[in-house]
CSV table of C-alpha atoms in Angstrom, one decimal:
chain,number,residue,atom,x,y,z
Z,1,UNK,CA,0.0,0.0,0.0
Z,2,UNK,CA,1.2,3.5,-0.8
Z,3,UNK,CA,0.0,7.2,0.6
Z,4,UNK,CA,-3.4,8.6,-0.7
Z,5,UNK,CA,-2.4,10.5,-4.0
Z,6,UNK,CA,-2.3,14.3,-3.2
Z,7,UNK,CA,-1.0,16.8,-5.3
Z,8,UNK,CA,0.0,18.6,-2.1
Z,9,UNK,CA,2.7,16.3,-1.3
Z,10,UNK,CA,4.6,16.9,-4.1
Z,11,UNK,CA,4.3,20.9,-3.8
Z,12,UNK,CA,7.6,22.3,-3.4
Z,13,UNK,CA,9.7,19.2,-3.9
Z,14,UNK,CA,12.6,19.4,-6.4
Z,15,UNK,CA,11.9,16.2,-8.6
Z,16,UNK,CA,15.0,14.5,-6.9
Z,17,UNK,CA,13.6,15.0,-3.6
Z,18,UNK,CA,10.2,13.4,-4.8
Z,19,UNK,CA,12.2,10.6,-6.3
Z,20,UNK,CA,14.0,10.1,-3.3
Z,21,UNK,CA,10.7,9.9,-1.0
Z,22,UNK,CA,9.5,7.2,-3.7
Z,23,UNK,CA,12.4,5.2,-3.5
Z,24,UNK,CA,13.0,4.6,0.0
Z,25,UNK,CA,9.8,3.8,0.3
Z,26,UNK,CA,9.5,1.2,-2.1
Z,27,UNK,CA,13.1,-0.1,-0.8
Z,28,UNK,CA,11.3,-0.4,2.8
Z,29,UNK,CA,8.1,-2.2,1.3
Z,30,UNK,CA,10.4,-4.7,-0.2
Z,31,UNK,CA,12.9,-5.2,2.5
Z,32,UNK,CA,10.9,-4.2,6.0
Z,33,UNK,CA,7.1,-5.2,5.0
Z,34,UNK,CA,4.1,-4.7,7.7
Z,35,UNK,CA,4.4,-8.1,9.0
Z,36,UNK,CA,7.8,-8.1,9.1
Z,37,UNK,CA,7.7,-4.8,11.2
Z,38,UNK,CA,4.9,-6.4,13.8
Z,39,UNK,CA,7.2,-9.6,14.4
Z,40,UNK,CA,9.9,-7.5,15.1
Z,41,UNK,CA,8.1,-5.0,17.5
Z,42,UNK,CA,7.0,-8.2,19.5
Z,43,UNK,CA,9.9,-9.7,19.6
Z,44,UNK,CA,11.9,-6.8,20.8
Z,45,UNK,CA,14.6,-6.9,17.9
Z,46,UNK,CA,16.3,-4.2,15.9
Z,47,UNK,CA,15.7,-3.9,12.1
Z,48,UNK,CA,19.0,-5.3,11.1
Z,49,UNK,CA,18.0,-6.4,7.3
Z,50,UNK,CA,16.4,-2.9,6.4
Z,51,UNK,CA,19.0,-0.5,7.9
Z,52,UNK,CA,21.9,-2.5,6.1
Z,53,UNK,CA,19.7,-2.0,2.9
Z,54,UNK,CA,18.8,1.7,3.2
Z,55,UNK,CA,23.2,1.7,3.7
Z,56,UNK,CA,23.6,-0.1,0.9
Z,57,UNK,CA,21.4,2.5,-1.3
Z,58,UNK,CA,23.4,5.5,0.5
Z,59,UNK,CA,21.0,6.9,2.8
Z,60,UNK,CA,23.5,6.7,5.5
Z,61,UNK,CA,25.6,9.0,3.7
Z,62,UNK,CA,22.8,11.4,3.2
Z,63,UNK,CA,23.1,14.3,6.1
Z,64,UNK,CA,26.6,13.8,6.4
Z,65,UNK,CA,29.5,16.5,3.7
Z,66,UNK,CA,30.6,15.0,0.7
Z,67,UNK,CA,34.8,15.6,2.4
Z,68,UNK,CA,33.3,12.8,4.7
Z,69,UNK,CA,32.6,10.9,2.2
Z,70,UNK,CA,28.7,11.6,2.3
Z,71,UNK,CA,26.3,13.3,-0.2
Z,72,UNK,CA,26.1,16.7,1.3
Z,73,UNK,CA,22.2,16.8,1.1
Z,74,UNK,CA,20.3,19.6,2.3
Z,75,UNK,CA,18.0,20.1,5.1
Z,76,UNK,CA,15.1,20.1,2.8
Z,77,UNK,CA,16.5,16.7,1.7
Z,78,UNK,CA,16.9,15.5,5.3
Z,79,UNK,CA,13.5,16.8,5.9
Z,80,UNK,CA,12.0,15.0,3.4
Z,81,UNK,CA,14.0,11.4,3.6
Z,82,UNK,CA,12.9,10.9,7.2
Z,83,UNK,CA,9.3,12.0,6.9
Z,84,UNK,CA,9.3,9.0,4.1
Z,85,UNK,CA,11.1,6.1,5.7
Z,86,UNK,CA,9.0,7.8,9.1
Z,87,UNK,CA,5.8,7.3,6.8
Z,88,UNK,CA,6.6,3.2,6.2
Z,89,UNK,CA,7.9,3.0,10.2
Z,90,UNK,CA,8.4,5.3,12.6
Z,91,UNK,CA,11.0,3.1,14.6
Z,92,UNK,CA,12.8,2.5,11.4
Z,93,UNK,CA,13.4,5.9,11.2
Z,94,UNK,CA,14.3,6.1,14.5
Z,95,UNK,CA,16.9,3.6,13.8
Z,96,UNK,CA,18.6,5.4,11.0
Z,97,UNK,CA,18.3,8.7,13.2
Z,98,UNK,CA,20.4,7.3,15.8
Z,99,UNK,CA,23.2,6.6,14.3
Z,100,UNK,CA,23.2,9.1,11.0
Z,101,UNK,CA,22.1,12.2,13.3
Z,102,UNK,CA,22.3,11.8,16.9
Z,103,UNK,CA,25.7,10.0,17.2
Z,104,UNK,CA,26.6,11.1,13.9
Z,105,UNK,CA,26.3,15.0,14.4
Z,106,UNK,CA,28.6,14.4,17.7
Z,107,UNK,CA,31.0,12.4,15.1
Z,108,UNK,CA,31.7,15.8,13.3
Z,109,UNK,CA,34.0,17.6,16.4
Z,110,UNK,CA,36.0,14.5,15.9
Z,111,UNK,CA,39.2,14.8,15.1
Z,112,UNK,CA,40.1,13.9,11.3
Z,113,UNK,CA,41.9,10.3,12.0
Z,114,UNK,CA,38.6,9.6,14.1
Z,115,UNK,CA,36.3,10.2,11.3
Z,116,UNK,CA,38.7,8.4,8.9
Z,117,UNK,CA,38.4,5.3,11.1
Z,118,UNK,CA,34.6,5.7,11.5
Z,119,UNK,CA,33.1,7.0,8.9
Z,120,UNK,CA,33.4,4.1,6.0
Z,121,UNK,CA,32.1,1.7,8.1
Z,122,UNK,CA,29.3,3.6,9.5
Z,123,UNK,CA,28.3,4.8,5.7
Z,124,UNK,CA,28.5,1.0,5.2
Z,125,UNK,CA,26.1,0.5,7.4
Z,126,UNK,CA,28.9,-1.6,9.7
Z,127,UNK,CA,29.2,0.7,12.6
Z,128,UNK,CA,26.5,1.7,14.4
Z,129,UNK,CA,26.3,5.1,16.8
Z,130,UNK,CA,24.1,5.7,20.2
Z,131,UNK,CA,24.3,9.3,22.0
Z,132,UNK,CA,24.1,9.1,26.0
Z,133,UNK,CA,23.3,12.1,27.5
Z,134,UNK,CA,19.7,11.9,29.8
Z,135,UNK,CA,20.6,10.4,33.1
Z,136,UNK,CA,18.7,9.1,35.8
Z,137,UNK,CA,18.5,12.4,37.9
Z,138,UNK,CA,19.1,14.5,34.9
Z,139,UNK,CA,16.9,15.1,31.5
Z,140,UNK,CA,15.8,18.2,30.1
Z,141,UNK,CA,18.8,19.9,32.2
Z,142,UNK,CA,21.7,18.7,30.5
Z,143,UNK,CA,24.0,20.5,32.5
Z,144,UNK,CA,23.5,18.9,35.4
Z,145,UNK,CA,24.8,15.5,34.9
Z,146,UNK,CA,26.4,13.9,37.0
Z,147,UNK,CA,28.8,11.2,34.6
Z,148,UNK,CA,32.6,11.8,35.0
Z,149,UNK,CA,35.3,11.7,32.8
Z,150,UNK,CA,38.6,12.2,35.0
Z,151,UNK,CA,42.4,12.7,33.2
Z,152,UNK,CA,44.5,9.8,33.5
Z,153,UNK,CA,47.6,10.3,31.8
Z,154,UNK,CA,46.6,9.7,28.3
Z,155,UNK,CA,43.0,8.4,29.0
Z,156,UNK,CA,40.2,9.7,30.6
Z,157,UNK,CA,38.5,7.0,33.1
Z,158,UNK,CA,34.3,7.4,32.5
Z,159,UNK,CA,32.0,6.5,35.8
Z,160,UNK,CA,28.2,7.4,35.8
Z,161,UNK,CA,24.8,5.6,34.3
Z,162,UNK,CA,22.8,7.0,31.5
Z,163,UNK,CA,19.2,5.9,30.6
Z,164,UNK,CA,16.6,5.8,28.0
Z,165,UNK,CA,19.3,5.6,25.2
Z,166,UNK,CA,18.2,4.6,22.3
Z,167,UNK,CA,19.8,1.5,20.2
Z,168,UNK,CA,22.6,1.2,22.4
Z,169,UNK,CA,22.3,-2.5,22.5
Z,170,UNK,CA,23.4,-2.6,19.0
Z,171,UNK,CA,25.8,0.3,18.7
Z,172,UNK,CA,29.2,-0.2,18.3
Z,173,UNK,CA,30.1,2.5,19.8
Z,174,UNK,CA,28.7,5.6,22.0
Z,175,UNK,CA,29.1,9.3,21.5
Z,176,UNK,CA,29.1,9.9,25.6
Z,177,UNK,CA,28.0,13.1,27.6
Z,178,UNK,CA,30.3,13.9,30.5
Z,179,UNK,CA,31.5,16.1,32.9
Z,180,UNK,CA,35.4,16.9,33.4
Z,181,UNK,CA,34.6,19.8,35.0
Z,182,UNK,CA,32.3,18.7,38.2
Z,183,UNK,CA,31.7,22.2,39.1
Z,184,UNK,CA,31.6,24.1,36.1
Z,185,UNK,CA,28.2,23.5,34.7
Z,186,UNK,CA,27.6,23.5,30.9
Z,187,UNK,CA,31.4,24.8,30.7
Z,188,UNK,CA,32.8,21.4,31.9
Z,189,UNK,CA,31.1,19.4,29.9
Z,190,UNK,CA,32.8,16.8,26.8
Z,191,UNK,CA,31.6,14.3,24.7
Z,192,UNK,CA,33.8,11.2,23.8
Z,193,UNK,CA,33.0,8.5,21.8
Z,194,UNK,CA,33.7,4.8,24.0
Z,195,UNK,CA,34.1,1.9,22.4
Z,196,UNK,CA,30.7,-0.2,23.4
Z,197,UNK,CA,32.9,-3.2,24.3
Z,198,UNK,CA,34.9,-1.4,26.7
Z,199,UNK,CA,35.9,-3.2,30.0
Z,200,UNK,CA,33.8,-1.8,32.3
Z,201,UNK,CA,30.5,-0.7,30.1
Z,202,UNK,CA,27.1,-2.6,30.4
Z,203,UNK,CA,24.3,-2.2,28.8
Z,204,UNK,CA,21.2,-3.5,30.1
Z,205,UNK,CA,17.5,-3.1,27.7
Z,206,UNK,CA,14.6,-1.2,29.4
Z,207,UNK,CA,10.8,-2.4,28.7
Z,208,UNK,CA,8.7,0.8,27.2
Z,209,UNK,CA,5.3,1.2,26.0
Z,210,UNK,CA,6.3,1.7,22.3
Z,211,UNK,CA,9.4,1.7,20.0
Z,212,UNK,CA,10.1,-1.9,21.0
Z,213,UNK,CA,11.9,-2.6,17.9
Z,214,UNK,CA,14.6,-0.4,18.7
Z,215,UNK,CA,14.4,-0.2,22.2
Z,216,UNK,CA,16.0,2.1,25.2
Z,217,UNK,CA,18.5,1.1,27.3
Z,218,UNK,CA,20.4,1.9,30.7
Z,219,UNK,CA,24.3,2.2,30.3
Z,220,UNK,CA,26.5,1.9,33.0
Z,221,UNK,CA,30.2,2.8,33.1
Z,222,UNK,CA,32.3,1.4,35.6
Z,223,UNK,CA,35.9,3.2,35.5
Z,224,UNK,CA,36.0,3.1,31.4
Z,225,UNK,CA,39.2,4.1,30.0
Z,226,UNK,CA,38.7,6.1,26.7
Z,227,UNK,CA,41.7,7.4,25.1
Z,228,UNK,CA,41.9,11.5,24.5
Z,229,UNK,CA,42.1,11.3,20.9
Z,230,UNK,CA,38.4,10.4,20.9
Z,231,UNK,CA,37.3,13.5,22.9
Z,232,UNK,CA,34.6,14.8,20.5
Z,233,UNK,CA,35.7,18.4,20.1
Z,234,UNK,CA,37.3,20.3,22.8
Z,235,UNK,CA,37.6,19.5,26.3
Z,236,UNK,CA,34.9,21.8,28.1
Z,237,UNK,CA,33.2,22.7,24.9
Z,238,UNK,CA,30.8,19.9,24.6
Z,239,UNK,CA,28.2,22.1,25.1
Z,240,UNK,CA,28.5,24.1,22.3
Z,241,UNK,CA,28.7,20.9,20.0
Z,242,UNK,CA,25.4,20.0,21.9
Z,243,UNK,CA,23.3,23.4,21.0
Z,244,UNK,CA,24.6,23.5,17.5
Z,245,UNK,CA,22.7,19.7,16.7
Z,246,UNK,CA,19.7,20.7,18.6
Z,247,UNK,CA,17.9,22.3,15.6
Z,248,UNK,CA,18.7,18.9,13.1
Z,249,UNK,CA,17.9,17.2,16.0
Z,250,UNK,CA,14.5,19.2,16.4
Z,251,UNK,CA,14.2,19.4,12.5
Z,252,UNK,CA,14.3,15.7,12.3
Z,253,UNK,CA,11.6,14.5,15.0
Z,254,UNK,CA,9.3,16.8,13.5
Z,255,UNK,CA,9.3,14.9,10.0
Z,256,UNK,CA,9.3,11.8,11.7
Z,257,UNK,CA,6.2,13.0,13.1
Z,258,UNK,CA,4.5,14.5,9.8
Z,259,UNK,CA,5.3,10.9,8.1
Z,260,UNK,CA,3.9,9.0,10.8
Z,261,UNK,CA,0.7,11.4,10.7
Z,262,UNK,CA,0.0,10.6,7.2
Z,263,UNK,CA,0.1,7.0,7.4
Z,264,UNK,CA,-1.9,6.8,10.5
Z,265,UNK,CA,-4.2,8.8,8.2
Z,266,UNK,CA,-3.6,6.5,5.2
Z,267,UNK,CA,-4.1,3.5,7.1
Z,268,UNK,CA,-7.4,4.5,9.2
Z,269,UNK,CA,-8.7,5.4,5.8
Z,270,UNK,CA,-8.4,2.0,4.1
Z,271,UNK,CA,-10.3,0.8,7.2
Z,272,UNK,CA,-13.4,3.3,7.0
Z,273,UNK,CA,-13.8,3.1,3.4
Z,274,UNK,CA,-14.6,-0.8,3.9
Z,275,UNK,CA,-16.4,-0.5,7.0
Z,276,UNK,CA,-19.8,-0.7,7.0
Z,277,UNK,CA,-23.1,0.3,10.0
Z,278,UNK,CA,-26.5,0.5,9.3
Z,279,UNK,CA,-26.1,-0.7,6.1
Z,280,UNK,CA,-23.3,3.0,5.7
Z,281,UNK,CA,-19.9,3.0,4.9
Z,282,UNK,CA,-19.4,4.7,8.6
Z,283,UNK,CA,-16.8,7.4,6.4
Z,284,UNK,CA,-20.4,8.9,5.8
Z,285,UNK,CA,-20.9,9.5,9.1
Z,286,UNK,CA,-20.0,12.8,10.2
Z,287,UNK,CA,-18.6,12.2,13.2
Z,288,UNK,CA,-15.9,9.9,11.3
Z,289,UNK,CA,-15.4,12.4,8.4
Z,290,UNK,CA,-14.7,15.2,11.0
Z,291,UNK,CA,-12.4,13.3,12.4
Z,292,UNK,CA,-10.4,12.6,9.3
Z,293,UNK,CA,-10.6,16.7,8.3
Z,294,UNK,CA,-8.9,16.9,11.8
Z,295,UNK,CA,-6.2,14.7,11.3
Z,296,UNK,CA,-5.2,15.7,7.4
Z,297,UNK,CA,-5.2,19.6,9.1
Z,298,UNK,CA,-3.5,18.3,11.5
Z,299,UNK,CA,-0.6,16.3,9.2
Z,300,UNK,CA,-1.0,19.1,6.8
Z,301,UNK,CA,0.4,21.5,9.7
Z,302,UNK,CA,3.0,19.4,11.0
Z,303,UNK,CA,4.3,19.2,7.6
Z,304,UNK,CA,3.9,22.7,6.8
Z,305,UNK,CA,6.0,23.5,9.9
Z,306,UNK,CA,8.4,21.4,9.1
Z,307,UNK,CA,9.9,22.4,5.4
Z,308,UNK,CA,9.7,25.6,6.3
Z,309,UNK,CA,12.4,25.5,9.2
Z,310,UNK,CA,14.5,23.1,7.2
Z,311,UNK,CA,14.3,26.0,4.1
Z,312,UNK,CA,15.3,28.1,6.6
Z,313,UNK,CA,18.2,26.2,8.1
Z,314,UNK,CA,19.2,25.5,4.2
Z,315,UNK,CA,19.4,29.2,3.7
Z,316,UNK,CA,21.9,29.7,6.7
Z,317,UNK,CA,19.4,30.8,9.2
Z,318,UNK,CA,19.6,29.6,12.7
Z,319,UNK,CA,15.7,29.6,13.3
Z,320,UNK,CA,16.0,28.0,16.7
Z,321,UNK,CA,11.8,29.1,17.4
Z,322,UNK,CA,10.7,27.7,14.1
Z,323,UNK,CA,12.4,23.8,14.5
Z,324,UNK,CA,10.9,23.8,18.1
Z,325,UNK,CA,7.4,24.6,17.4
Z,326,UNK,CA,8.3,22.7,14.6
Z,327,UNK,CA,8.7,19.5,17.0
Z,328,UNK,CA,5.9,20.3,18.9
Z,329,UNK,CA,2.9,20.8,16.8
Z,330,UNK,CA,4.4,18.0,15.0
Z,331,UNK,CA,4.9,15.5,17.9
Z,332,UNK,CA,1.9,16.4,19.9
Z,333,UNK,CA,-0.4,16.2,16.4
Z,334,UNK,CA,1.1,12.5,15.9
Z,335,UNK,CA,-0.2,11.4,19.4
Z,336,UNK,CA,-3.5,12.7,18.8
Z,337,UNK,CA,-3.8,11.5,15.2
Z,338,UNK,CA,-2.8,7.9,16.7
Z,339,UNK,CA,-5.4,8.4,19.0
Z,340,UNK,CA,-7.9,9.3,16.5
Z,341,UNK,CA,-6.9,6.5,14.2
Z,342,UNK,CA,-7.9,3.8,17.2
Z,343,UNK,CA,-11.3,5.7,17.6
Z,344,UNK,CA,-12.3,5.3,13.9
Z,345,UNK,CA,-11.3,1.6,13.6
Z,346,UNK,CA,-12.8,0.6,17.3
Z,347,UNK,CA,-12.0,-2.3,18.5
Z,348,UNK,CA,-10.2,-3.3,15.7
Z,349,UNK,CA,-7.6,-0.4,16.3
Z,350,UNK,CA,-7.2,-1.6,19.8
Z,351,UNK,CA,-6.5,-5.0,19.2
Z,352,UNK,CA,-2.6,-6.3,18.5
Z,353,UNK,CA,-3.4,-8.0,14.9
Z,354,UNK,CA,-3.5,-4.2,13.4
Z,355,UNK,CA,-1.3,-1.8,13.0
Z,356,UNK,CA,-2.7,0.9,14.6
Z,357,UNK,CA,-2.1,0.1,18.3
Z,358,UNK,CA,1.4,0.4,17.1
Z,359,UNK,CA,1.5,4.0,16.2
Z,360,UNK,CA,-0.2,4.6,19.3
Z,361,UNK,CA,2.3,3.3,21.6
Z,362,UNK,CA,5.5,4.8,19.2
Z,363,UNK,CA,3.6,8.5,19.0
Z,364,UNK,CA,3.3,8.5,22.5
Z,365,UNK,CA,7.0,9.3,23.1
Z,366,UNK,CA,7.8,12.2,20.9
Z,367,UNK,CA,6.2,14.7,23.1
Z,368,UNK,CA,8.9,13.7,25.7
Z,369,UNK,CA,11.9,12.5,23.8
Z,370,UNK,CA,14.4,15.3,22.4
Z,371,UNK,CA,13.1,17.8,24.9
Z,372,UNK,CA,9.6,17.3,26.6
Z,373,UNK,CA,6.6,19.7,25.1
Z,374,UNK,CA,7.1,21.6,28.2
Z,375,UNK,CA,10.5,22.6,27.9
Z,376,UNK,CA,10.0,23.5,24.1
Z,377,UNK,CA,7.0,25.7,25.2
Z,378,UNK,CA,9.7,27.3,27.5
Z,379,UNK,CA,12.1,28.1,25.0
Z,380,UNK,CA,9.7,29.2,22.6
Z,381,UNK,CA,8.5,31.8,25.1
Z,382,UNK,CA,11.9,33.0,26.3
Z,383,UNK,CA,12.8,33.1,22.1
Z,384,UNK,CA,9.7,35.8,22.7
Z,385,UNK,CA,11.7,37.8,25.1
Z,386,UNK,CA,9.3,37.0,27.4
């Protein structure tokens, strides 16, 4: 099944960008179909055979500069690339966000014999990335964690436990949040990628309501020694590396959210216009159709929202407002579209055999992950001088 045809869609898309969006998708139909997807999300495992394919077409390479050995696409590009693989799965995308943004954006302070040694394999699709930053005590105030990395001649020994971090069961290595400066708040903080099968690491899965597929994990580091020449930047001046990703990172949860809209859309559409009461296809009922006209404004909005901060970011703006209310109108407008989708199909929606219960338990998170709504609504307001 493919998206309800809408000339829409294609407004404002270069004809390479609308290629692209057609061609992940029918990679993913072929390699990562819906039953494939549902087996996996019960089971608990990561997508391993569609993430190696979307590597072996490139898409790995997509966000990062061609000097990398990437394809130096655009924010409109990146934009547009996770709202379609988002559209076929949202934890898929997930998946290729971890490593290609989240770890991979932390990647670019590294020096140029660390990106030499990681890059190939992780445009190969060989070398997986998690970022660890949120700890127990510590979330939305990134400053205040607690995780040390001490000097040691020519290591730094890492002790601390982060949580809720994504994929890093099956990363092969972790870009890591730290403190080497206890007392110096945002100003002592570095980021070093650790080897994940460092003496001294564990990682042990968490159970969550959704994104089972590519679950969360807590990581615990136990006196790990990570060499200095894999300090991610500057010592003290991981903060700055931090702000500078927040509006891809913002930009990129938003079109996750405006592809998973649509198919929740597309999906509780096919259902309606084959159910039947009183002798009434029930899309005839108001009530029904309203609810549809709600969710395609909504979508419609999220998407809206979205390419215009990218366009922005592509022409060199820093539109740190626009990619947060960007996430939010997105993220929160995917939780209620997944709500609304299990309200038109009833029961069915509800049970485990569809699809639908699904994007209800993986929209859930996006109004919490990459900054809760709350703390977006504060920095929107503060971005108002207010």
């Amino acid at each position: 099944m493919m998206a309800m045809q809408d000339p829409g869609r294609d407004f404002g898309l270069t004809d390479e960008q609308r290629m692209m969006r057609d061609s992940v998708q029918a990679l993913l139909a072929r390699v990562l179909p819906r039953e494939r997807i549902r087996a996996l999300d019960e089971a608990g495992e990561f997508p391993f055979d569609a993430y190696e394919a979307l590597a072996r077409d490139g898409w790995l390479g997509l966000p990062f500069p061609t000097a990398m050995g990437g394809a130096g696409g655009s924010f409109k590009d990146l934009a547009v690339f996770v709202e379609a693989v988002s559209w076929h799965s949202a934890q898929m995308a997930s998946a290729w966000l971890t490593t290609a943004i989240y770890g991979g954006r932390q990647l670019l302070g590294g020096s140029e014999a660390l990106k030499a040694e990681i890059m190939p394999g992780l445009l190969r699709g060989e070398t997986r990335l998690a970022f660890c930053l949120t700890e127990p005590h510590t979330g939305s105030d990134a400053a205040a964690i607690r995780t040390r990395a001490v000097q040691d001649g020519g290591d730094f020994v890492i002790t601390g436990q982060k949580i809720y971090i994504t994929c890093a069961h099956v990363a092969h290595h972790l870009a890591v949040v730290t403190k080497t400066e206890a007392d110096a708040g945002h100003r002592g903080i570095t980021v070093f990628l650790v080897d994940a099968r460092s003496p001294g690491l564990t990682i042990r899965p968490l159970r969550a309501l959704g994104r089972r597929m590519i679950h969360v994990n807590e990581v615990f580091f136990d006196n790990v020694r990570v060499p200095a020449a894999r300090m991610l930047g500057g010592r003290g001046q991981g903060w700055s590396n931090l702000m500078r990703g927040l509006n891809v990172e913002r930009l990129c949860l938003a079109a996750a959210a405006s592809g998973n809209c649509q198919r929740i859309i597309d999906d509780a559409r096919d259902f309606a216009l084959e159910r039947t009461a009183f002798g009434r296809r029930i899309t005839e009922f108001q009530a029904v159709a309203h609810k549809f006209a709600d969710m395609r404004m909504m979508a419609e909005a999220a998407r809206a929202l979205t390419y215009r901060a990218a366009e922005m970011m592509d022409a060199g703006l820093d539109p740190v407002s626009e990619t947060t209310i960007a996430k939010v109108v997105a993220t929160e407008n995917n939780s209620r579209c997944a709500d609304m989708g299990i309200q038109i199909m009833g029961g069915a929606g509800y049970m485990m055999d569809h699809d639908m219960q699904m994007y209800f338990r993986d929209a859930r998170v996006g109004t919490i992950g990459g900054g809760t709504s709350e703390i977006m609504r504060g920095i929107i307001a503060r971005r108002m001088g207010l």
